mmCIF file of C-alpha atoms in Angstrom:
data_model
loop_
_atom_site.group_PDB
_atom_site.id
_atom_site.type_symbol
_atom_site.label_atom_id
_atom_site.label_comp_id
_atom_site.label_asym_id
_atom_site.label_seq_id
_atom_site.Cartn_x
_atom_site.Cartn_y
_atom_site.Cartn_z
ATOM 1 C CA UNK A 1 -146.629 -113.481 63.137
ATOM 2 C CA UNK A 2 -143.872 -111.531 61.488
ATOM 3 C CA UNK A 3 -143.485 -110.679 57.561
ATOM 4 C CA UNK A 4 -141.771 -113.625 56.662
ATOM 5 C CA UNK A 5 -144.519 -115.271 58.210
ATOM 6 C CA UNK A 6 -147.275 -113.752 56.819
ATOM 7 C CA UNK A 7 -145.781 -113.077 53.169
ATOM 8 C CA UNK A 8 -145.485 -117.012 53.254
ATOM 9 C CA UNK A 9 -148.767 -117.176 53.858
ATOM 10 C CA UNK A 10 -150.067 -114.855 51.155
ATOM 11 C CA UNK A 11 -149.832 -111.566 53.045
ATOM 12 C CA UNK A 12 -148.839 -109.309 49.767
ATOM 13 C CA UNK A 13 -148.436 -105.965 52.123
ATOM 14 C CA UNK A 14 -146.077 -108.126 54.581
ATOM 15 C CA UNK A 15 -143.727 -108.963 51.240
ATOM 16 C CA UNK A 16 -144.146 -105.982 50.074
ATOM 17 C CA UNK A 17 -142.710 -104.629 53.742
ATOM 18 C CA UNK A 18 -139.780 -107.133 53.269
ATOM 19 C CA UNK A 19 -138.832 -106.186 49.958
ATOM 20 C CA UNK A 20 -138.775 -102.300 51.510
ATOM 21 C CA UNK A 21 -136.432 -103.698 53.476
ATOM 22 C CA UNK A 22 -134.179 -105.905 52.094
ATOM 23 C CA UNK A 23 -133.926 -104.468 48.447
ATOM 24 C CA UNK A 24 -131.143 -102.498 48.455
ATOM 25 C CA UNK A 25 -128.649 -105.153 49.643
ATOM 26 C CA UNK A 26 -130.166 -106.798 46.792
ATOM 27 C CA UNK A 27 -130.139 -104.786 44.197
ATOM 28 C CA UNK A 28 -125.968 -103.887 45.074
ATOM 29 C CA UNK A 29 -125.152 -107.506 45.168
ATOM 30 C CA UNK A 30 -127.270 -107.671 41.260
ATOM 31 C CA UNK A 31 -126.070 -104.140 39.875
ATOM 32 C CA UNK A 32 -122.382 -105.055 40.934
ATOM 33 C CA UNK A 33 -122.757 -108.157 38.953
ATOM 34 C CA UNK A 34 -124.707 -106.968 36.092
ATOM 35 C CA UNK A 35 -121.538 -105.187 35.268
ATOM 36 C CA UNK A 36 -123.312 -101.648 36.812
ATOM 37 C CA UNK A 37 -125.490 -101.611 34.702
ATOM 38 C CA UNK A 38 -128.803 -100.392 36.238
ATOM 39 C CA UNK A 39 -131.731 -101.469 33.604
ATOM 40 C CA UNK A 40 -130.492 -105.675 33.866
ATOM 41 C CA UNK A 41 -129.907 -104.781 37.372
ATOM 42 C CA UNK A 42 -133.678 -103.706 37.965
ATOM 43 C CA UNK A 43 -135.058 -106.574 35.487
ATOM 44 C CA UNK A 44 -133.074 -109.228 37.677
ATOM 45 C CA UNK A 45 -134.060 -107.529 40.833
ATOM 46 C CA UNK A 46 -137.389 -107.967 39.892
ATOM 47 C CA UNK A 47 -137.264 -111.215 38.952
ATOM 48 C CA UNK A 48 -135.431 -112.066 42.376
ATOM 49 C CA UNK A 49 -138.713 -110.605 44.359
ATOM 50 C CA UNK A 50 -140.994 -112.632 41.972
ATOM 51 C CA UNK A 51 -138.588 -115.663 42.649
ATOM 52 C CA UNK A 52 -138.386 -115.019 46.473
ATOM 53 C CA UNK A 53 -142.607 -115.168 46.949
ATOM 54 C CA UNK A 54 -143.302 -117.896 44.536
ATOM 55 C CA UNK A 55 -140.477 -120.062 47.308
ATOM 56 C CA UNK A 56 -141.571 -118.165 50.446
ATOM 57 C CA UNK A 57 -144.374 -121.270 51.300
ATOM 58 C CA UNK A 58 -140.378 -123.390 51.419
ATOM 59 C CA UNK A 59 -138.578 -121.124 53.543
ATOM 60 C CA UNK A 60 -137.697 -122.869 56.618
ATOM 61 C CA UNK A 61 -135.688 -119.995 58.518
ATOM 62 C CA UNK A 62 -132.617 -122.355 58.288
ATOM 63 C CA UNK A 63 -130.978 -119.177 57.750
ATOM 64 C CA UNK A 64 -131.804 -115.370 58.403
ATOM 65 C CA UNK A 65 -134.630 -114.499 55.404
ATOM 66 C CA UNK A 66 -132.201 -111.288 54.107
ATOM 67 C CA UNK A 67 -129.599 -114.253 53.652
ATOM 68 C CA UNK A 68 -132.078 -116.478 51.953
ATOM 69 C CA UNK A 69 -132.885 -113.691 49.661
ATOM 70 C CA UNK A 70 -129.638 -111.959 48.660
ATOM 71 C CA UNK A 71 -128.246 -115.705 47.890
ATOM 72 C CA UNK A 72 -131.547 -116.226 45.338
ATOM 73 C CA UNK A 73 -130.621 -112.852 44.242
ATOM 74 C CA UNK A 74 -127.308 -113.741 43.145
ATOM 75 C CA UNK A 75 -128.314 -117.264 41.456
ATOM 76 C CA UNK A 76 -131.004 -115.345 39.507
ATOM 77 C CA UNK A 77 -128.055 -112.594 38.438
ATOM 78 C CA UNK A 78 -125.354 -115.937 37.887
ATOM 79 C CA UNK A 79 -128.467 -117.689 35.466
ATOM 80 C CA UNK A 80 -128.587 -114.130 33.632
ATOM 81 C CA UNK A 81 -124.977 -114.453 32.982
ATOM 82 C CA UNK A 82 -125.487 -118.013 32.080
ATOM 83 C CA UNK A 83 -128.442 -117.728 29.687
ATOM 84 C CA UNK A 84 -126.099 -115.078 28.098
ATOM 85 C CA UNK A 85 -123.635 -117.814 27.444
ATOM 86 C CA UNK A 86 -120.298 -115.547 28.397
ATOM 87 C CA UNK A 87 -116.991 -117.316 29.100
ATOM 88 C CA UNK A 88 -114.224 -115.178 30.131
ATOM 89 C CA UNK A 89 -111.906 -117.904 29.547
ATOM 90 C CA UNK A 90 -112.563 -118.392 26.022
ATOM 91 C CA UNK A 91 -112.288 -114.292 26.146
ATOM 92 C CA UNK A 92 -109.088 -113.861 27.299
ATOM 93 C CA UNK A 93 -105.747 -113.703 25.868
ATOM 94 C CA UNK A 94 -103.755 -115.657 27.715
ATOM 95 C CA UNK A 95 -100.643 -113.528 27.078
ATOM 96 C CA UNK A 96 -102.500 -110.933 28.697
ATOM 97 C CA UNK A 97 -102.854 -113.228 31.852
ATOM 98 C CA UNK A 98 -100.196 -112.454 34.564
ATOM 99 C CA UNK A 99 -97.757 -115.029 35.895
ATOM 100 C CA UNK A 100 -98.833 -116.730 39.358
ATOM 101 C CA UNK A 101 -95.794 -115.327 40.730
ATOM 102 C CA UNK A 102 -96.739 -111.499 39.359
ATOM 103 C CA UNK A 103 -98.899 -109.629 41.770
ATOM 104 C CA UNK A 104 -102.424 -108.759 40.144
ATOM 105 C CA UNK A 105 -103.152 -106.345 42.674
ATOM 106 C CA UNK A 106 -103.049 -102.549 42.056
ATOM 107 C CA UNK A 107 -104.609 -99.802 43.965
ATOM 108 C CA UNK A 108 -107.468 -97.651 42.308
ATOM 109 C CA UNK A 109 -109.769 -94.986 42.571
ATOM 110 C CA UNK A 110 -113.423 -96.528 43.316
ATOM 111 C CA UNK A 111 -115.216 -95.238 40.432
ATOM 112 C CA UNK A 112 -112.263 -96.777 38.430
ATOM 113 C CA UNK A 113 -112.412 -100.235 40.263
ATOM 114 C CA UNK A 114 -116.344 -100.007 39.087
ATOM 115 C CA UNK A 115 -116.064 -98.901 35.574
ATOM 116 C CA UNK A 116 -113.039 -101.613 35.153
ATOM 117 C CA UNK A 117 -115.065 -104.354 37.288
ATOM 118 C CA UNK A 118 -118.473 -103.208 34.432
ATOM 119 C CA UNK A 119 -116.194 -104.067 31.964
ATOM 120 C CA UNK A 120 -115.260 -107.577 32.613
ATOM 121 C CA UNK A 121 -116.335 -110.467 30.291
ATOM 122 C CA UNK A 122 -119.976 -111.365 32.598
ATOM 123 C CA UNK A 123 -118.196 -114.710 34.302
ATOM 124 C CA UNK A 124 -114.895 -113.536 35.491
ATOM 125 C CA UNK A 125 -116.760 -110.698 36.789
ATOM 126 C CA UNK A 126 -119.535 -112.949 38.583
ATOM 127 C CA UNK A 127 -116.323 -114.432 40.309
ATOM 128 C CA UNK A 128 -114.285 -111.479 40.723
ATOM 129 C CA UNK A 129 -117.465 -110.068 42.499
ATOM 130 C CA UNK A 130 -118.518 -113.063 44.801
ATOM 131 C CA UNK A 131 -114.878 -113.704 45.917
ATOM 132 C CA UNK A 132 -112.852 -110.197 46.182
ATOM 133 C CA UNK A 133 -116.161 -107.877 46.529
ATOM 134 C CA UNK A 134 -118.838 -109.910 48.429
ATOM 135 C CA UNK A 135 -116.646 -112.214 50.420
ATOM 136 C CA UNK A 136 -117.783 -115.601 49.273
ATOM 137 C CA UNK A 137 -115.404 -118.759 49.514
ATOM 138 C CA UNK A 138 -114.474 -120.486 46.270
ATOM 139 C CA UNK A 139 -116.413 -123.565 47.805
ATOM 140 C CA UNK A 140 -119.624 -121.417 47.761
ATOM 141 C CA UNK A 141 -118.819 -119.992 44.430
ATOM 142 C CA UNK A 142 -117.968 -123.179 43.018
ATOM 143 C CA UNK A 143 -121.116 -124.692 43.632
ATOM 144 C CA UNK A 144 -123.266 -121.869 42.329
ATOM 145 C CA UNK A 145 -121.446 -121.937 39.493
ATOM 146 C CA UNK A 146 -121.267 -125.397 38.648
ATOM 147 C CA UNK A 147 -117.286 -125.801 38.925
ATOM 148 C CA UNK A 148 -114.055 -127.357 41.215
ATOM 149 C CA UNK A 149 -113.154 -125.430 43.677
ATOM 150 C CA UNK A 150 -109.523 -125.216 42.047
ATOM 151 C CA UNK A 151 -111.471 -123.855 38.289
ATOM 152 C CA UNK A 152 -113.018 -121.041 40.389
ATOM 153 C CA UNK A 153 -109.329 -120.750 42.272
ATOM 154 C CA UNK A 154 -107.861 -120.598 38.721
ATOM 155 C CA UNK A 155 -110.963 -117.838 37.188
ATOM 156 C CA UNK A 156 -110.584 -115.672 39.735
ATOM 157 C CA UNK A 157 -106.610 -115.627 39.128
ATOM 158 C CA UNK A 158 -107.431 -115.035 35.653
ATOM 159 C CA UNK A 159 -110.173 -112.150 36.331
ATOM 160 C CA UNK A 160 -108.229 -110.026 38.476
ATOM 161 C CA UNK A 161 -105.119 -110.459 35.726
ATOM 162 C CA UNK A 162 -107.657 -108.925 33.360
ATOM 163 C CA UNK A 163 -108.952 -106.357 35.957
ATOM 164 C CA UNK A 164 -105.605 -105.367 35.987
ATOM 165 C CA UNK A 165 -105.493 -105.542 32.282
ATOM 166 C CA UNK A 166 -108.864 -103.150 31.785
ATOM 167 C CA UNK A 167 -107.771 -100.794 34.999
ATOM 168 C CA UNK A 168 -104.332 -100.020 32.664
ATOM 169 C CA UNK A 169 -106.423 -98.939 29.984
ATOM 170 C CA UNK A 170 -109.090 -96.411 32.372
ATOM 171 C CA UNK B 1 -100.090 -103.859 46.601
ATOM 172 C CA UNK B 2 -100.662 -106.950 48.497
ATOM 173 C CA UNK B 3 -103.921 -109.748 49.048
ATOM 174 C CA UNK B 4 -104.840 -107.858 52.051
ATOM 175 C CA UNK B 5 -104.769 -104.308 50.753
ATOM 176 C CA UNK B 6 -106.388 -105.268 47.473
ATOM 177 C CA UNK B 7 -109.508 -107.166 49.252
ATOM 178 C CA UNK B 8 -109.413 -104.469 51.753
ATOM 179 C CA UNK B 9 -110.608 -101.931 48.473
ATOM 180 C CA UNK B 10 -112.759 -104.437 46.929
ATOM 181 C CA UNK B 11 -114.904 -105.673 49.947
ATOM 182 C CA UNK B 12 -115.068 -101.927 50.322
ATOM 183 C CA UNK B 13 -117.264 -101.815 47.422
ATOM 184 C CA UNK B 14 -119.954 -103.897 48.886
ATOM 185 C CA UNK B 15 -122.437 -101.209 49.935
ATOM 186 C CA UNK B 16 -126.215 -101.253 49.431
ATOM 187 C CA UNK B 17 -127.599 -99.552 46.360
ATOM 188 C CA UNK B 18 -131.274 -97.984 45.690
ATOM 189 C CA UNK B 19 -132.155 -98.417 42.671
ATOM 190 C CA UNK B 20 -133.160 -95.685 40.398
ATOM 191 C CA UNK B 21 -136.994 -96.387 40.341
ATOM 192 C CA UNK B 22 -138.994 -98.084 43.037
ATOM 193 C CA UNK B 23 -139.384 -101.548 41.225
ATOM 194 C CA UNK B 24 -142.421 -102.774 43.434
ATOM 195 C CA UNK B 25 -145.183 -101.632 41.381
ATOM 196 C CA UNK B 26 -143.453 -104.066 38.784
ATOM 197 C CA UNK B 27 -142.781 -106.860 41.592
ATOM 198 C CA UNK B 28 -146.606 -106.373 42.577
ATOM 199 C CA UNK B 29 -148.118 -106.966 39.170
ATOM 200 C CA UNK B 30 -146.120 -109.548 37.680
ATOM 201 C CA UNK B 31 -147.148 -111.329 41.203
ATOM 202 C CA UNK B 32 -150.992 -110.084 40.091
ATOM 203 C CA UNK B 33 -150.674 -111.591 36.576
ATOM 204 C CA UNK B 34 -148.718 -114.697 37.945
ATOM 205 C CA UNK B 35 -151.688 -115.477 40.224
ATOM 206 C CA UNK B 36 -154.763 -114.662 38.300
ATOM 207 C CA UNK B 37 -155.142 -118.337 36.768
ATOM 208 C CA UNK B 38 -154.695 -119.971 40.000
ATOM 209 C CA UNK B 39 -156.773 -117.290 41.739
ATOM 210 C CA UNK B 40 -160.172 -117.807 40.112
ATOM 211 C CA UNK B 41 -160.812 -120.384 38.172
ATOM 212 C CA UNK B 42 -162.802 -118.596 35.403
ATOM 213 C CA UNK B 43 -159.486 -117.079 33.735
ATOM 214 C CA UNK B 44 -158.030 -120.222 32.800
ATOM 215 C CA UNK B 45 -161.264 -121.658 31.301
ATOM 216 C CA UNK B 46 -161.140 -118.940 28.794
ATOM 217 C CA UNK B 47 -157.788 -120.060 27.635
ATOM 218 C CA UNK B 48 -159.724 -122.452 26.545
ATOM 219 C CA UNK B 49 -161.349 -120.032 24.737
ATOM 220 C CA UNK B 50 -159.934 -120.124 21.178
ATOM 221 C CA UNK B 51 -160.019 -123.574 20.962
ATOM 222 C CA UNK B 52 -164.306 -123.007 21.042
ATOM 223 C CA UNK B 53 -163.486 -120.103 19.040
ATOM 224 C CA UNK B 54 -162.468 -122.505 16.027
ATOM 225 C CA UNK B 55 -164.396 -125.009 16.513
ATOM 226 C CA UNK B 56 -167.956 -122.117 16.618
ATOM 227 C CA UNK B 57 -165.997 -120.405 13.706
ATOM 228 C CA UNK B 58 -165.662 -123.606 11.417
ATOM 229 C CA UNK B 59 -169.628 -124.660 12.309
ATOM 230 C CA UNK B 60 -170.565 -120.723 11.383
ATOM 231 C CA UNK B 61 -168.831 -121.264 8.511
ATOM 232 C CA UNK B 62 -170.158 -124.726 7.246
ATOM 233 C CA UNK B 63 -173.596 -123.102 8.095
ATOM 234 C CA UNK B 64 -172.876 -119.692 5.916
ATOM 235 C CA UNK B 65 -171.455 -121.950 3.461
ATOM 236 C CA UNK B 66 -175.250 -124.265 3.349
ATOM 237 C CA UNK B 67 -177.478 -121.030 3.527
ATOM 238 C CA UNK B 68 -175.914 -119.654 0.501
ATOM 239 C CA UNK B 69 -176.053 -123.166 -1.446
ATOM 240 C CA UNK B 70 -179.770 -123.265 0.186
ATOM 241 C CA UNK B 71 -180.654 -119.963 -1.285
ATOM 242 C CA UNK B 72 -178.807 -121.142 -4.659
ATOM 243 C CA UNK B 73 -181.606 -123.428 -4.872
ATOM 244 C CA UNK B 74 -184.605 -121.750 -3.839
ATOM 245 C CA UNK B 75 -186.008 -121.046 -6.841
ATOM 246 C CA UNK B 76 -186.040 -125.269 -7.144
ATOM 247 C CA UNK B 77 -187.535 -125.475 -4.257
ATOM 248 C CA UNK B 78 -190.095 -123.523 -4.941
ATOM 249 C CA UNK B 79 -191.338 -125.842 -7.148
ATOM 250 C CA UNK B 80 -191.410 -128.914 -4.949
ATOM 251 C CA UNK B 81 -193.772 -127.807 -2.115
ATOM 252 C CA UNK B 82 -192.470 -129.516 1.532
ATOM 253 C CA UNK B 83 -193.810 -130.171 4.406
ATOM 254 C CA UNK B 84 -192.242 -129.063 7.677
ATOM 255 C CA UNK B 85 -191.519 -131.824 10.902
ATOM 256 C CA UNK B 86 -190.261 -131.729 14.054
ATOM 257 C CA UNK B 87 -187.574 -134.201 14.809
ATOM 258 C CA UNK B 88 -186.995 -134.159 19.263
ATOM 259 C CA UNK B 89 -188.524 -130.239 19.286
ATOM 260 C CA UNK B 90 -186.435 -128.894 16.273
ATOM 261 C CA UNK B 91 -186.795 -127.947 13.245
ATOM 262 C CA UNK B 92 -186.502 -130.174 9.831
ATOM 263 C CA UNK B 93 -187.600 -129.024 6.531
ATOM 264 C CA UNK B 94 -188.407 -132.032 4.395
ATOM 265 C CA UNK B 95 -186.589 -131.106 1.156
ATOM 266 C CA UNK B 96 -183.041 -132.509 2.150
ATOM 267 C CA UNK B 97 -181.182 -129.457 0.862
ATOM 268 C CA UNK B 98 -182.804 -127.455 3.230
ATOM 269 C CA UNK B 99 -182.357 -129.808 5.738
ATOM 270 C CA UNK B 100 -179.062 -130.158 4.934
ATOM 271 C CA UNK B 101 -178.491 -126.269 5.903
ATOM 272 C CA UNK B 102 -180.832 -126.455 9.051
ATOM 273 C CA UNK B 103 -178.568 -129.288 10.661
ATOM 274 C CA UNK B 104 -175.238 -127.107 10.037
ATOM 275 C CA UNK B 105 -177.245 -124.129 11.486
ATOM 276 C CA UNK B 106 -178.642 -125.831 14.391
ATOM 277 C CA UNK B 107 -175.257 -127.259 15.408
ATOM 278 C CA UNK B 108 -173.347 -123.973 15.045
ATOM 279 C CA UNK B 109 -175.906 -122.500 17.149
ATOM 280 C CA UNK B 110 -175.532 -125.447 19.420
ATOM 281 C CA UNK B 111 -171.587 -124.584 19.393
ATOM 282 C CA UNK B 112 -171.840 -120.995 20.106
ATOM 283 C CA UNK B 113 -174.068 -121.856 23.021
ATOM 284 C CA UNK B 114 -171.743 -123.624 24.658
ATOM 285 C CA UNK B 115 -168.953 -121.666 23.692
ATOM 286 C CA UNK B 116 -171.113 -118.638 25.510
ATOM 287 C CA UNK B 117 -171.291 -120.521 28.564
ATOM 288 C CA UNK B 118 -167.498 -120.414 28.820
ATOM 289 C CA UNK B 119 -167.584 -116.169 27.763
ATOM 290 C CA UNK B 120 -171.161 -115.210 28.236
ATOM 291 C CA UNK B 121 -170.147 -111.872 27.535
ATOM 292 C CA UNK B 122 -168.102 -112.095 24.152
ATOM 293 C CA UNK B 123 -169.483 -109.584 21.614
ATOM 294 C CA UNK B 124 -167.679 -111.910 19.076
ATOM 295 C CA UNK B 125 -169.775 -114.637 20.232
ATOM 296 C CA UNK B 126 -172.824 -112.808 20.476
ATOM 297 C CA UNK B 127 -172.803 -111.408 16.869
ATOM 298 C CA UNK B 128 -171.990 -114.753 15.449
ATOM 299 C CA UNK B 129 -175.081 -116.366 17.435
ATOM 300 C CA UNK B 130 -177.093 -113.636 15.934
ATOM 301 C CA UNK B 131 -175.865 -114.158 12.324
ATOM 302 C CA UNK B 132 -176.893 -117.898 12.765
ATOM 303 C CA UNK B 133 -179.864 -117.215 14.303
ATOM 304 C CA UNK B 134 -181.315 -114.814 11.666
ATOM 305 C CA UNK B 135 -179.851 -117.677 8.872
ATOM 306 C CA UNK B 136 -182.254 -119.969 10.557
ATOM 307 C CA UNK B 137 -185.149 -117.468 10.364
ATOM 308 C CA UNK B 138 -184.218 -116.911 6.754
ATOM 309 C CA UNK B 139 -184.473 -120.810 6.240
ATOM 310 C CA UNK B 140 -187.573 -121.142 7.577
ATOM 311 C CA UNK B 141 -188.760 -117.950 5.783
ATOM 312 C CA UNK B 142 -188.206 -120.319 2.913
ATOM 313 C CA UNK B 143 -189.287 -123.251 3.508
ATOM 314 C CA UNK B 144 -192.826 -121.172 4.721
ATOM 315 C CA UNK B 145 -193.233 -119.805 1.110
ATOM 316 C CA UNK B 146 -192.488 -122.781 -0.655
ATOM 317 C CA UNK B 147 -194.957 -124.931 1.214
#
C-alpha cells in the first residue's frame, strides 16, 4: 500500500509523508497567487492539506495525486480571491489598458516581475498566474473561474496591460 | 519583446517554494480538532451540554427561588404542625408550601442527575447538585421541627 493509499484510509503519518512531499509545489503555486504574500499563502496552504484529507477517501488516481493536489490548491487560493470579492476589471482604467495591436510584453528583472505580479488587483493576477506563470489553458482557467473562454482570453489581455502598467512604475 | 520571450520569463517563475514555517503541526491539529466529534462519540454529546445546562440552571433556580419563599414562611408553619408522607419513595411534606418547594427541589435534583450523566465530571454540576441537595436537607430540617 503506498501513502496515497494509506492516508485515504486514515493513515495520518502516510499524509503527513505526502504533504513532506508535495508542499512546496503547493505552497509556490498559492504564494504566487496570494500576491507573495507569505502569511495568506501559509493560511491557504493549510487549508489545501485540510481540504486534500477530508477528499482523500474520493481520490480515484484518475490523475497523478501531486496533480490532484496542486489543482485543489489553486481552487482553495481562486475561492480566497473570490470570498475577497476583487474584480480587476472594475479596477482598471481602461485608458490605462493597451491596444490589442500594442505589445504588452516587456522584459524584467525577476524580483521586479514578482513585486509587479504582488501588486495586481487579486483576479487579473489569479489569471495572469495560471496562464503566463503556471501554464494553464484559458479552457482550464475558464472553468475554475466560472467564465468563457474568450472573458479569460480578454482578462488576461487586460492583466498583462496592467503588469505592464505597475512594472513602469517599479 | 515578443509572446515567446515574455512566457519564456514568466513560466520561469514557476519554481517550488518552502514556506517560512513548517505548517504541519497546524495541518495536524486542525485535522485533530476536525475529527474529535466523529472520533468518539462522547464529545458531541456534551455539545449538548448547555442546553442541560439551562434547563438544570432554570430548575436550580425555581428551587432557590421556593426555599427562600419556604423559609419566608416558616415561622407560619410552625404553627400548623404537619405530618410527613411518602409519595412512590420520596419525600412530601404535607403543608403545601413546603411541598410546593420539595417538588421544585426534587426535580432540579432530578435535572442535574441527568445532566451528570452526560458530564459526570462537571464541577459546575456537582456544586449545583450539592446546593440542592443541602436545600432539601434544610426543608426537611423544617418540616422535622414543626411537626
Amino acid at each position: 500500500m503506498d501513502d496515497v493509499q494509506a492516508a485515504a484510509a486514515g493513515d495520518r503519518s502516510a499524509f503527513q509523508r505526502l504533504y513532506r512531499l508535495h508542499v512546496d509545489r503547493v505552497y509556490g503555486a498559492v504564494f504566487r497567487l496570494a500576491g507573495y504574500d507569505h502569511a495568506r499563502a501559509e493560511d491557504i496552504t493549510q487549508e489545501a492539506f485540510i481540504r486534500a484529507w477530508q477528499k482523500l477517501s474520493g481520490f480515484r488516481g484518475e490523475s497523478a495525486f501531486g496533480t490532484w493536489l496542486y489543482r485543489l490548491a489553486v481552487n482553495v487560493a481562486l475561492m480566497d480571491i473570490r470570498s475577497r470579492g476583487a474584480d480587476p476589471v472594475t479596477m482598471m482604467d481602461e485608458d490605462d489598458i493597451p491596444d490589442r495591436g500594442e505589445t504588452p510584453f516587456c522584459a524584467a528583472e525577476r524580483d521586479e516581475l514578482e513585486r509587479a505580479i504582488g501588486k495586481l488587483p487579486p483576479r487579473a493576477r489569479a489569471v495572469l498566474v495560471l496562464h503566463d506563470v503556471e501554464g494553464w489553458r484559458h479552457e482550464e482557467i475558464g472553468a475554475e473561474l466560472g467564465m468563457a473562454v474568450g472573458s479569460s482570453k480578454a482578462q488576461l489581455h487586460r492583466a498583462r496591460g496592467l503588469l505592464r502598467k505597475v512594472l513602469g512604475e517599479v | 519583446m515578443n509572446e515567446f520571450e515574455w512566457l519564456r520569463q514568466t513560466r520561469a517563475l514557476r519554481e517550488p517554494v518552502s514556506p517560512r514555517r513548517d505548517l504541519w503541526s497546524g495541518i495536524d491539529a486542525a485535522l485533530d480538532a476536525a475529527e474529535a466529534p466523529t472520533a468518539a462519540p462522547a464529545p458531541r454529546r456534551l455539545l449538548r451540554q448547555p442546553q442541560n445546562w439551562l434547563i438544570a440552571a432554570s430548575f436550580v433556580g425555581l428551587s432557590l427561588f421556593a426555599g427562600s419563599l419556604a423559609v419566608h414562611l416558616r415561622d407560619r408553619t410552625l404553627d400548623n404542625a404537619t405530618a410527613v408522607s411518602t409519595d412512590a419513595g420520596r419525600w412530601r411534606p404535607n403543608d403545601p408550601r413546603l411541598a410546593g418547594a420539595a417538588v421544585e427541589l426534587d426535580a432540579a435534583n432530578m435535572e442535574l442527575r441527568q445532566a451528570m450523566e452526560q458530564a459526570p465530571n462537571s464541577p459546575a454540576l456537582q456544586r449545583l447538585l450539592y446546593r440542592t441537595q443541602k436545600q432539601q436537607s434544610q426543608l426537611r430540617q423544617m418540616e422535622h421541627q414543626a411537626g
